[in-house]
Amino acid sequence: MFRQKAKLEEFESAALPYLKELYRVATRITGDPAEGEDLVQDAYMAAWKSFDKFETGTNCRAWLYKFLFNKYQHHWRKKSKLKLVEDIDEADTRGLAYVAPIPEHLTDEEILNAFQDVPERYREVVLLVDVQSFTYKEVSDILSVPIGTVMSRLSRGRAILRDKLSTVAESYGFKVAGSGDR
Amino acid sequence: MDFQSHNCDKIREYIDSYVSDELQVETNQEILSHLERCSECVALVEDRRRVRTLVRGAVERQPCPADLEQRVISAIRRQSPAGLSPNVWRLSRVAAIAAAVLVVVFASWLAIRRSQVPASVTVFSQQGLALLNIGLEDHVGCAIEHGFKDRQSTPEEMTQALGAKYAGLLAVVQSETPAGYSLNVGHRCSINGRTYVHFILRKGESVVSIVLTERADSESFVQTAEGAKGTDQTIYSSQLGQYEVASFQTPKYLAFVISDAGDPNAVGLASNLSASIRAFLAGIGG
């Protein structure tokens, strides 16, 4: 019993510091704050159940993320009847004469909406590498995919996001043209 | 790998990994050489970095429900068996008394140590502030902007990244890491042509850097206006923007502690570290 209480406190002090960031990532994966909350709670419960298998001193943060993505992939992702098709269009912006600039001023809402439009499998990698600063190796372990896949999904994810951000300006086009020059 | 020719296509395959610091040192060097000559590729790198900064900022600024932590704790505790057996209560009382005794002993030891703490001086002069900025640049450039504050390395990784000369500092910093903080990063990094030894401590949202860099003879607090009031053991400190920077110097080094203003106390941590860091550096000739 005593050992159990100590183990619980050990888990709480090791794992709770990452709760906020895991919640934010969970919300970005599911696309909804309430679902993000449920997902992160599920992940912590699963992690606690497996805590006796955790080696103290090893990377607790990556370990927790693994539970998050595991829970998501196996219990949460809406099972689609259609088979997921990998993007075969590998053309990037190399050699294009003109690449639209990213607007100077973007609100968080605009950025997050654009980000939510990035297909999930790319969005996950951008979240882990660009937002949470995991290494390729750690991401490969968290998502259980080869490092090469991490790299190509990261490139693609960044390119798609960039593309979506540069189209945000277009929605302002009409306002700018009509503003104050009468 | 030949990046000597203006072969941007080849470079662009590596751009994403370059931006994420995932390249081998040699490849990194090749990319850097190319970037020195190619403004288009530089623009591409900046573009990638901008996207990263935007998405990172937007995600990190999202608020969290205030009671989330409490709910998770309740859920976990509901999972675990409740109550402790009588034997355990007795044991825990003994443990509590033992702990209390230790606290008293430790507190008196600490009080004695504190009386030997070097004086601290607030820096106001341009010269002094410029010296403090040397440490701050690394904290902001490496921990904050480059995202190393979110990395977590094993002791083995840190030992390797610190190199043979500075690996011994790991134990020194570990022993002075304040309660509740964890030492997550230890490495050498380079900003604006200057090499640093850099440690990063984390507790929740709080980020602390401990930074060392070799100093030129002219880079000396002793020669500043504040230096006239100090000895060579003095801790020099100031608030710079949202950061608190505390620093001390040895014959060959400047050492810095940088924290978010007020939490934790950078001057206190610098004081605690100064004796053992000085001793370590003396051992390697500085």
Tab-separated table of C-alpha atoms in Angstrom:
chain	number	residue	atom	x	y	z
A	1	MET	CA	0.000	0.000	0.000
A	2	PHE	CA	2.757	2.371	0.966
A	3	ARG	CA	4.619	1.535	-2.177
A	4	GLN	CA	1.449	2.161	-4.156
A	5	LYS	CA	1.048	5.650	-2.695
A	6	ALA	CA	4.687	6.469	-3.368
A	7	LYS	CA	4.330	5.171	-6.921
A	8	LEU	CA	1.289	7.376	-7.451
A	9	GLU	CA	3.139	10.456	-6.248
A	10	GLU	CA	6.093	9.533	-8.423
A	11	PHE	CA	3.816	9.234	-11.428
A	12	GLU	CA	2.113	12.537	-10.685
A	13	SER	CA	5.358	14.442	-10.275
A	14	ALA	CA	6.877	12.868	-13.397
A	15	ALA	CA	3.843	13.050	-15.671
A	16	LEU	CA	1.703	16.029	-14.647
A	17	PRO	CA	4.168	18.716	-15.769
A	18	TYR	CA	3.420	17.659	-19.361
A	19	LEU	CA	-0.355	17.784	-19.025
A	20	LYS	CA	-0.839	21.201	-20.595
A	21	GLU	CA	1.250	20.536	-23.651
A	22	LEU	CA	-0.344	17.118	-24.146
A	23	TYR	CA	-3.772	18.728	-23.932
A	24	ARG	CA	-2.822	21.259	-26.594
A	25	VAL	CA	-1.497	18.530	-28.878
A	26	ALA	CA	-4.593	16.381	-28.222
A	27	THR	CA	-6.803	19.309	-29.192
A	28	ARG	CA	-4.867	19.807	-32.427
A	29	ILE	CA	-5.123	16.138	-33.335
A	30	THR	CA	-8.819	15.738	-32.600
A	31	GLY	CA	-9.688	19.249	-33.757
A	32	ASP	CA	-11.934	19.859	-30.760
A	33	PRO	CA	-11.109	21.028	-27.201
A	34	ALA	CA	-13.634	18.757	-25.480
A	35	GLU	CA	-12.330	15.733	-27.366
A	36	GLY	CA	-8.800	16.855	-26.636
A	37	GLU	CA	-9.618	16.775	-22.926
A	38	ASP	CA	-11.084	13.309	-23.115
A	39	LEU	CA	-8.176	12.021	-25.155
A	40	VAL	CA	-5.551	13.410	-22.806
A	41	GLN	CA	-7.351	11.963	-19.787
A	42	ASP	CA	-7.506	8.578	-21.462
A	43	ALA	CA	-3.813	8.807	-22.240
A	44	TYR	CA	-2.892	9.602	-18.631
A	45	MET	CA	-5.031	6.758	-17.334
A	46	ALA	CA	-3.368	4.335	-19.711
A	47	ALA	CA	0.069	5.647	-18.788
A	48	TRP	CA	-0.670	5.284	-15.068
A	49	LYS	CA	-1.788	1.699	-15.572
A	50	SER	CA	1.527	0.948	-17.265
A	51	PHE	CA	3.669	2.981	-14.901
A	52	ASP	CA	5.235	-0.094	-13.325
A	53	LYS	CA	6.792	-0.808	-16.705
A	54	PHE	CA	8.285	2.664	-16.936
A	55	GLU	CA	12.010	2.975	-16.203
A	56	THR	CA	12.661	5.964	-13.947
A	57	GLY	CA	15.167	8.312	-15.488
A	58	THR	CA	14.174	7.543	-19.067
A	59	ASN	CA	12.304	9.951	-21.303
A	60	CYS	CA	8.929	10.359	-19.556
A	61	ARG	CA	7.760	13.001	-21.985
A	62	ALA	CA	8.122	10.878	-25.116
A	63	TRP	CA	6.640	7.923	-23.210
A	64	LEU	CA	3.478	9.916	-22.459
A	65	TYR	CA	3.160	11.080	-26.050
A	66	LYS	CA	3.307	7.498	-27.170
A	67	PHE	CA	0.218	6.752	-25.059
A	68	LEU	CA	-1.536	9.785	-26.482
A	69	PHE	CA	-1.005	8.766	-30.079
A	70	ASN	CA	-1.622	5.137	-29.373
A	71	LYS	CA	-4.992	5.933	-27.774
A	72	TYR	CA	-5.841	8.194	-30.656
A	73	GLN	CA	-4.918	5.783	-33.403
A	74	HIS	CA	-6.612	2.765	-31.883
A	75	HIS	CA	-9.687	4.155	-30.231
A	76	TRP	CA	-10.390	7.581	-31.592
A	77	ARG	CA	-9.669	8.042	-35.221
A	78	LYS	CA	-12.948	7.967	-37.083
A	79	LYS	CA	-12.923	4.709	-38.938
A	80	SER	CA	-13.458	5.677	-42.531
A	81	LYS	CA	-14.825	3.212	-45.021
A	82	LEU	CA	-12.520	4.630	-47.635
A	83	LYS	CA	-8.963	3.456	-47.607
A	84	LEU	CA	-6.528	6.263	-46.903
A	85	VAL	CA	-4.631	7.152	-50.030
A	86	GLU	CA	-1.112	8.623	-49.760
A	87	ASP	CA	-0.692	11.885	-51.567
A	88	ILE	CA	0.994	11.042	-54.808
A	89	ASP	CA	1.486	14.630	-55.810
A	90	GLU	CA	5.034	15.183	-54.700
A	91	ALA	CA	5.454	18.435	-56.612
A	92	ASP	CA	6.682	21.140	-54.312
A	93	THR	CA	7.374	24.782	-54.986
A	94	ARG	CA	10.787	24.238	-56.518
A	95	GLY	CA	10.990	25.900	-59.900
A	96	LEU	CA	7.713	27.779	-59.582
A	97	ALA	CA	7.964	31.303	-60.881
A	98	TYR	CA	5.950	32.776	-58.075
A	99	VAL	CA	5.246	31.572	-54.574
A	100	ALA	CA	2.609	33.547	-52.695
A	101	PRO	CA	3.964	35.186	-49.588
A	102	ILE	CA	2.702	34.400	-46.134
A	103	PRO	CA	0.717	37.382	-44.821
A	104	GLU	CA	2.471	39.656	-42.361
A	105	HIS	CA	-0.290	39.490	-39.791
A	106	LEU	CA	-2.090	36.279	-39.010
A	107	THR	CA	-4.315	35.644	-36.048
A	108	ASP	CA	-3.948	32.490	-34.004
A	109	GLU	CA	-7.378	31.456	-35.202
A	110	GLU	CA	-6.326	31.764	-38.845
A	111	ILE	CA	-3.156	29.804	-38.232
A	112	LEU	CA	-4.928	27.047	-36.328
A	113	ASN	CA	-7.706	26.771	-38.899
A	114	ALA	CA	-5.136	26.448	-41.677
A	115	PHE	CA	-3.299	23.893	-39.592
A	116	GLN	CA	-6.452	21.867	-38.986
A	117	ASP	CA	-6.856	21.599	-42.754
A	118	VAL	CA	-3.521	19.850	-43.091
A	119	PRO	CA	-4.210	16.119	-43.414
A	120	GLU	CA	-3.896	14.378	-40.072
A	121	ARG	CA	-0.904	12.189	-40.775
A	122	TYR	CA	1.202	15.246	-41.728
A	123	ARG	CA	-0.242	17.438	-39.012
A	124	GLU	CA	0.858	14.953	-36.340
A	125	VAL	CA	4.474	15.144	-37.432
A	126	VAL	CA	4.518	18.941	-37.680
A	127	LEU	CA	3.051	19.047	-34.173
A	128	LEU	CA	5.701	16.770	-32.765
A	129	VAL	CA	8.723	18.243	-34.569
A	130	ASP	CA	7.940	21.918	-35.038
A	131	VAL	CA	5.724	22.602	-32.043
A	132	GLN	CA	7.034	20.143	-29.475
A	133	SER	CA	10.670	19.934	-30.682
A	134	PHE	CA	10.988	16.173	-30.616
A	135	THR	CA	13.821	14.671	-32.651
A	136	TYR	CA	13.090	12.547	-35.718
A	137	LYS	CA	14.114	9.503	-33.743
A	138	GLU	CA	11.696	10.286	-30.910
A	139	VAL	CA	8.864	10.942	-33.360
A	140	SER	CA	9.586	7.677	-35.145
A	141	ASP	CA	9.214	5.937	-31.795
A	142	ILE	CA	6.094	7.838	-30.706
A	143	LEU	CA	4.224	7.224	-33.947
A	144	SER	CA	5.739	3.817	-34.671
A	145	VAL	CA	6.790	4.757	-38.193
A	146	PRO	CA	10.226	4.689	-39.838
A	147	ILE	CA	12.386	7.801	-39.673
A	148	GLY	CA	12.148	8.203	-43.458
A	149	THR	CA	8.374	8.460	-43.108
A	150	VAL	CA	8.756	11.075	-40.379
A	151	MET	CA	10.980	13.147	-42.673
A	152	SER	CA	8.742	12.972	-45.715
A	153	ARG	CA	5.599	13.693	-43.698
A	154	LEU	CA	7.313	16.661	-42.085
A	155	SER	CA	8.322	18.146	-45.439
A	156	ARG	CA	4.893	17.593	-46.877
A	157	GLY	CA	3.128	18.895	-43.780
A	158	ARG	CA	5.177	22.075	-43.696
A	159	ALA	CA	4.630	22.650	-47.424
A	160	ILE	CA	0.860	22.135	-47.166
A	161	LEU	CA	0.617	24.376	-44.122
A	162	ARG	CA	2.652	27.041	-45.829
A	163	ASP	CA	0.425	26.863	-48.819
A	164	LYS	CA	-2.719	27.246	-46.717
A	165	LEU	CA	-1.258	30.156	-44.780
A	166	SER	CA	-0.435	31.988	-47.990
A	167	THR	CA	-4.048	31.723	-49.142
A	168	VAL	CA	-5.392	33.424	-46.004
A	169	ALA	CA	-4.582	36.806	-47.562
A	170	GLU	CA	-6.941	36.129	-50.453
A	171	SER	CA	-9.937	36.337	-48.169
A	172	TYR	CA	-8.917	39.903	-47.374
A	173	GLY	CA	-8.583	40.832	-51.055
A	174	PHE	CA	-12.012	42.352	-51.382
A	175	LYS	CA	-11.769	44.397	-48.195
A	176	VAL	CA	-8.381	45.828	-49.100
A	177	ALA	CA	-9.547	46.889	-52.565
A	178	GLY	CA	-12.630	48.556	-51.154
A	179	SER	CA	-11.023	50.258	-48.182
A	180	GLY	CA	-10.903	54.003	-47.851
A	181	ASP	CA	-9.675	55.196	-51.199
A	182	ARG	CA	-12.730	57.051	-52.330
B	1	MET	CA	28.109	15.466	-51.115
B	2	ASP	CA	28.955	18.272	-53.476
B	3	PHE	CA	27.192	21.505	-52.764
B	4	GLN	CA	29.914	23.609	-54.257
B	5	SER	CA	28.026	24.219	-57.482
B	6	HIS	CA	24.949	26.383	-57.322
B	7	ASN	CA	22.921	23.208	-57.112
B	8	CYS	CA	19.927	24.367	-55.154
B	9	ASP	CA	17.835	21.323	-55.919
B	10	LYS	CA	20.216	19.176	-53.917
B	11	ILE	CA	20.212	21.608	-51.024
B	12	ARG	CA	16.457	21.782	-50.876
B	13	GLU	CA	16.227	18.093	-50.107
B	14	TYR	CA	18.022	18.876	-46.873
B	15	ILE	CA	16.352	22.138	-45.982
B	16	ASP	CA	13.715	20.639	-43.717
B	17	SER	CA	16.227	18.607	-41.771
B	18	TYR	CA	18.557	21.590	-41.595
B	19	VAL	CA	15.809	23.742	-40.070
B	20	SER	CA	15.134	20.980	-37.515
B	21	ASP	CA	18.812	20.509	-36.600
B	22	GLU	CA	18.727	16.913	-37.732
B	23	LEU	CA	21.742	16.967	-40.006
B	24	GLN	CA	25.154	15.561	-39.313
B	25	VAL	CA	27.755	18.193	-38.551
B	26	GLU	CA	29.459	17.759	-41.937
B	27	THR	CA	26.257	18.132	-43.947
B	28	ASN	CA	25.280	21.092	-41.814
B	29	GLN	CA	28.566	22.745	-42.689
B	30	GLU	CA	27.991	22.140	-46.417
B	31	ILE	CA	24.542	23.697	-46.189
B	32	LEU	CA	25.910	26.689	-44.298
B	33	SER	CA	28.528	27.232	-46.993
B	34	HIS	CA	25.878	27.145	-49.689
B	35	LEU	CA	23.636	29.526	-47.764
B	36	GLU	CA	26.501	32.008	-47.576
B	37	ARG	CA	26.315	32.270	-51.353
B	38	CYS	CA	22.669	31.730	-52.192
B	39	SER	CA	20.031	34.223	-51.184
B	40	GLU	CA	17.212	32.157	-52.668
B	41	CYS	CA	17.931	29.196	-50.445
B	42	VAL	CA	18.310	31.523	-47.483
B	43	ALA	CA	14.841	32.861	-48.233
B	44	LEU	CA	13.537	29.300	-48.322
B	45	VAL	CA	15.079	28.529	-44.935
B	46	GLU	CA	13.604	31.694	-43.452
B	47	ASP	CA	10.246	30.807	-44.938
B	48	ARG	CA	10.304	27.363	-43.303
B	49	ARG	CA	11.330	28.873	-40.005
B	50	ARG	CA	8.525	31.396	-40.205
B	51	VAL	CA	5.922	28.679	-40.698
B	52	ARG	CA	7.339	26.848	-37.716
B	53	THR	CA	7.325	29.940	-35.522
B	54	LEU	CA	3.754	30.745	-36.502
B	55	VAL	CA	2.325	27.315	-35.816
B	56	ARG	CA	4.315	26.845	-32.633
B	57	GLY	CA	3.198	30.196	-31.235
B	58	ALA	CA	-0.439	29.671	-32.139
B	59	VAL	CA	-0.570	26.229	-30.526
B	60	GLU	CA	1.335	27.242	-27.395
B	61	ARG	CA	-0.950	30.210	-26.836
B	62	GLN	CA	-4.032	28.051	-26.633
B	63	PRO	CA	-5.505	28.201	-23.140
B	64	CYS	CA	-6.007	25.093	-21.047
B	65	PRO	CA	-9.044	24.468	-18.855
B	66	ALA	CA	-8.135	25.520	-15.336
B	67	ASP	CA	-9.422	22.381	-13.701
B	68	LEU	CA	-7.929	19.884	-16.125
B	69	GLU	CA	-5.099	18.918	-13.815
B	70	GLN	CA	-7.471	18.351	-10.907
B	71	ARG	CA	-9.731	16.174	-13.005
B	72	VAL	CA	-6.870	14.047	-14.252
B	73	ILE	CA	-5.538	13.627	-10.712
B	74	SER	CA	-9.000	12.624	-9.442
B	75	ALA	CA	-9.421	10.139	-12.247
B	76	ILE	CA	-6.041	8.539	-11.587
B	77	ARG	CA	-6.632	8.366	-7.840
B	78	ARG	CA	-10.033	6.767	-8.310
B	79	GLN	CA	-8.107	4.062	-10.150
B	80	SER	CA	-5.737	3.288	-7.273
B	81	PRO	CA	-6.733	1.378	-4.133
B	82	ALA	CA	-7.572	3.791	-1.306
B	83	GLY	CA	-6.391	3.764	2.311
B	84	LEU	CA	-3.219	2.716	4.039
B	85	SER	CA	-2.814	-0.142	6.552
B	86	PRO	CA	-2.039	0.625	10.247
B	87	ASN	CA	1.549	-0.650	9.985
B	88	VAL	CA	2.101	1.758	7.208
B	89	TRP	CA	0.767	4.668	9.281
B	90	ARG	CA	3.329	3.928	11.953
B	91	LEU	CA	6.083	3.702	9.380
B	92	SER	CA	5.047	6.942	7.789
B	93	ARG	CA	5.154	8.744	11.150
B	94	VAL	CA	8.696	7.552	11.747
B	95	ALA	CA	9.618	8.600	8.249
B	96	ALA	CA	8.032	12.014	8.848
B	97	ILE	CA	10.040	12.556	12.042
B	98	ALA	CA	13.238	11.446	10.357
B	99	ALA	CA	12.508	13.788	7.506
B	100	ALA	CA	11.893	16.678	9.917
B	101	VAL	CA	15.247	16.068	11.623
B	102	LEU	CA	16.987	16.008	8.273
B	103	VAL	CA	15.316	19.282	7.314
B	104	VAL	CA	16.624	20.972	10.481
B	105	VAL	CA	20.133	19.660	9.891
B	106	PHE	CA	20.038	20.691	6.258
B	107	ALA	CA	18.672	24.139	7.078
B	108	SER	CA	21.522	24.851	9.499
B	109	TRP	CA	24.068	23.633	6.989
B	110	LEU	CA	22.486	25.859	4.373
B	111	ALA	CA	22.534	28.830	6.744
B	112	ILE	CA	26.245	28.350	7.325
B	113	ARG	CA	26.846	28.063	3.607
B	114	ARG	CA	24.771	31.138	2.902
B	115	SER	CA	26.880	33.234	5.229
B	116	GLN	CA	29.779	32.475	2.934
B	117	VAL	CA	27.822	33.507	-0.154
B	118	PRO	CA	29.517	36.123	-2.313
B	119	ALA	CA	27.910	39.516	-2.463
B	120	SER	CA	25.607	40.385	-5.344
B	121	VAL	CA	25.485	43.662	-7.206
B	122	THR	CA	22.858	45.051	-9.574
B	123	VAL	CA	24.234	46.093	-12.931
B	124	PHE	CA	23.333	49.454	-14.466
B	125	SER	CA	26.228	50.418	-16.712
B	126	GLN	CA	26.158	49.882	-20.486
B	127	GLN	CA	29.329	47.876	-20.232
B	128	GLY	CA	27.950	45.602	-17.536
B	129	LEU	CA	24.633	45.115	-19.306
B	130	ALA	CA	26.465	44.216	-22.507
B	131	LEU	CA	28.277	41.482	-20.597
B	132	LEU	CA	25.019	40.122	-19.173
B	133	ASN	CA	23.622	40.136	-22.688
B	134	ILE	CA	26.279	37.655	-23.794
B	135	GLY	CA	24.622	34.983	-21.669
B	136	LEU	CA	21.092	36.109	-22.463
B	137	GLU	CA	21.717	35.748	-26.211
B	138	ASP	CA	22.350	32.071	-25.820
B	139	HIS	CA	19.285	31.506	-23.651
B	140	VAL	CA	17.016	33.290	-26.104
B	141	GLY	CA	18.700	32.032	-29.267
B	142	CYS	CA	19.131	28.420	-28.269
B	143	ALA	CA	16.617	27.522	-25.554
B	144	ILE	CA	13.732	29.724	-26.605
B	145	GLU	CA	13.938	30.415	-30.336
B	146	HIS	CA	15.590	27.181	-31.315
B	147	GLY	CA	13.233	25.223	-29.099
B	148	PHE	CA	15.807	23.377	-27.034
B	149	LYS	CA	13.788	24.210	-23.941
B	150	ASP	CA	11.411	21.433	-25.022
B	151	ARG	CA	14.056	18.784	-25.574
B	152	GLN	CA	14.854	16.126	-23.077
B	153	SER	CA	18.170	14.313	-23.197
B	154	THR	CA	19.475	11.324	-21.289
B	155	PRO	CA	22.620	11.709	-19.169
B	156	GLU	CA	24.509	9.730	-21.834
B	157	GLU	CA	23.366	12.094	-24.579
B	158	MET	CA	24.324	15.089	-22.465
B	159	THR	CA	27.753	13.687	-21.672
B	160	GLN	CA	28.386	13.173	-25.353
B	161	ALA	CA	27.084	16.599	-26.376
B	162	LEU	CA	29.166	18.337	-23.705
B	163	GLY	CA	32.378	16.724	-24.871
B	164	ALA	CA	35.235	15.356	-22.797
B	165	LYS	CA	36.317	18.736	-21.499
B	166	TYR	CA	32.983	19.750	-19.975
B	167	ALA	CA	31.295	16.423	-19.299
B	168	GLY	CA	32.264	16.692	-15.635
B	169	LEU	CA	30.040	19.762	-15.291
B	170	LEU	CA	26.982	17.580	-15.641
B	171	ALA	CA	27.333	16.240	-12.107
B	172	VAL	CA	28.020	19.729	-10.763
B	173	VAL	CA	24.875	21.210	-12.294
B	174	GLN	CA	22.831	18.135	-11.376
B	175	SER	CA	23.745	18.505	-7.708
B	176	GLU	CA	22.676	22.159	-7.640
B	177	THR	CA	19.448	21.726	-9.595
B	178	PRO	CA	16.743	23.263	-7.369
B	179	ALA	CA	13.872	21.140	-6.034
B	180	GLY	CA	11.119	20.498	-8.546
B	181	TYR	CA	13.356	21.288	-11.501
B	182	SER	CA	14.719	18.763	-13.910
B	183	LEU	CA	17.930	19.074	-15.878
B	184	ASN	CA	16.797	18.361	-19.426
B	185	VAL	CA	19.545	19.550	-21.733
B	186	GLY	CA	23.344	19.779	-21.539
B	187	HIS	CA	25.321	20.599	-24.655
B	188	ARG	CA	27.656	22.988	-26.417
B	189	CYS	CA	26.100	25.453	-28.819
B	190	SER	CA	27.217	28.371	-30.867
B	191	ILE	CA	25.484	31.695	-31.507
B	192	ASN	CA	26.921	34.683	-33.351
B	193	GLY	CA	30.287	33.000	-33.575
B	194	ARG	CA	30.574	32.391	-29.844
B	195	THR	CA	30.659	28.914	-28.299
B	196	TYR	CA	28.760	28.196	-25.117
B	197	VAL	CA	28.335	25.357	-22.682
B	198	HIS	CA	24.615	25.322	-22.029
B	199	PHE	CA	22.348	23.571	-19.538
B	200	ILE	CA	18.583	23.890	-19.459
B	201	LEU	CA	16.419	23.262	-16.387
B	202	ARG	CA	12.643	22.958	-16.535
B	203	LYS	CA	9.785	23.010	-14.080
B	204	GLY	CA	6.334	23.324	-15.584
B	205	GLU	CA	6.440	26.420	-17.788
B	206	SER	CA	9.572	27.772	-16.131
B	207	VAL	CA	12.818	27.654	-18.169
B	208	VAL	CA	16.263	28.266	-16.665
B	209	SER	CA	19.542	28.300	-18.560
B	210	ILE	CA	22.987	27.888	-17.075
B	211	VAL	CA	25.514	29.129	-19.591
B	212	LEU	CA	29.307	29.270	-19.687
B	213	THR	CA	31.499	30.892	-22.274
B	214	GLU	CA	35.173	31.712	-22.537
B	215	ARG	CA	35.876	35.360	-21.977
B	216	ALA	CA	38.327	37.765	-23.495
B	217	ASP	CA	40.405	39.766	-21.033
B	218	SER	CA	38.440	42.869	-21.909
B	219	GLU	CA	35.163	41.133	-21.063
B	220	SER	CA	35.280	41.738	-17.363
B	221	PHE	CA	32.800	42.930	-14.767
B	222	VAL	CA	35.665	44.059	-12.617
B	223	GLN	CA	36.379	46.810	-15.132
B	224	THR	CA	32.804	48.140	-15.093
B	225	ALA	CA	31.346	50.780	-12.815
B	226	GLU	CA	29.684	48.021	-10.755
B	227	GLY	CA	32.951	46.141	-10.551
B	228	ALA	CA	34.380	48.868	-8.358
B	229	LYS	CA	31.890	47.792	-5.691
B	230	GLY	CA	32.493	44.076	-6.137
B	231	THR	CA	35.164	41.492	-5.606
B	232	ASP	CA	36.002	38.815	-8.132
B	233	GLN	CA	33.544	36.550	-6.291
B	234	THR	CA	30.629	38.887	-6.816
B	235	ILE	CA	27.414	37.926	-8.614
B	236	TYR	CA	26.381	40.618	-11.095
B	237	SER	CA	22.748	40.723	-12.072
B	238	SER	CA	19.958	42.666	-13.663
B	239	GLN	CA	16.536	42.236	-15.153
B	240	LEU	CA	16.724	42.389	-18.952
B	241	GLY	CA	13.251	42.524	-20.470
B	242	GLN	CA	11.304	39.560	-19.163
B	243	TYR	CA	14.431	37.743	-17.991
B	244	GLU	CA	16.590	37.843	-14.913
B	245	VAL	CA	20.277	37.391	-15.704
B	246	ALA	CA	22.911	36.715	-13.047
B	247	SER	CA	26.579	36.291	-13.834
B	248	PHE	CA	29.990	35.697	-12.306
B	249	GLN	CA	33.416	35.508	-13.834
B	250	THR	CA	36.467	33.321	-13.434
B	251	PRO	CA	39.908	33.979	-14.901
B	252	LYS	CA	38.940	32.486	-18.263
B	253	TYR	CA	35.134	32.251	-18.237
B	254	LEU	CA	31.878	34.061	-17.798
B	255	ALA	CA	29.063	32.076	-16.218
B	256	PHE	CA	25.394	33.008	-16.393
B	257	VAL	CA	22.101	31.951	-14.925
B	258	ILE	CA	19.069	33.161	-16.879
B	259	SER	CA	15.498	32.706	-15.685
B	260	ASP	CA	12.048	34.161	-16.275
B	261	ALA	CA	12.082	37.174	-13.995
B	262	GLY	CA	11.551	36.215	-10.364
B	263	ASP	CA	11.026	32.510	-10.788
B	264	PRO	CA	13.292	31.009	-9.690
B	265	ASN	CA	15.746	33.419	-8.226
B	266	ALA	CA	18.615	33.581	-10.718
B	267	VAL	CA	20.938	35.337	-8.276
B	268	GLY	CA	20.349	32.664	-5.642
B	269	LEU	CA	21.018	29.859	-8.079
B	270	ALA	CA	24.149	31.599	-9.397
B	271	SER	CA	25.398	31.971	-5.814
B	272	ASN	CA	24.846	28.292	-5.129
B	273	LEU	CA	26.595	27.289	-8.318
B	274	SER	CA	29.536	29.643	-8.200
B	275	ALA	CA	31.738	27.732	-5.766
B	276	SER	CA	31.450	24.386	-7.504
B	277	ILE	CA	31.635	25.803	-11.024
B	278	ARG	CA	34.705	27.824	-10.124
B	279	ALA	CA	36.320	24.727	-8.688
B	280	PHE	CA	35.525	22.734	-11.837
B	281	LEU	CA	36.812	25.432	-14.170
B	282	ALA	CA	39.965	25.890	-12.112
B	283	GLY	CA	40.566	22.200	-12.710
B	284	ILE	CA	40.515	22.704	-16.480
B	285	GLY	CA	42.652	25.811	-16.452
B	286	GLY	CA	40.058	28.568	-16.336
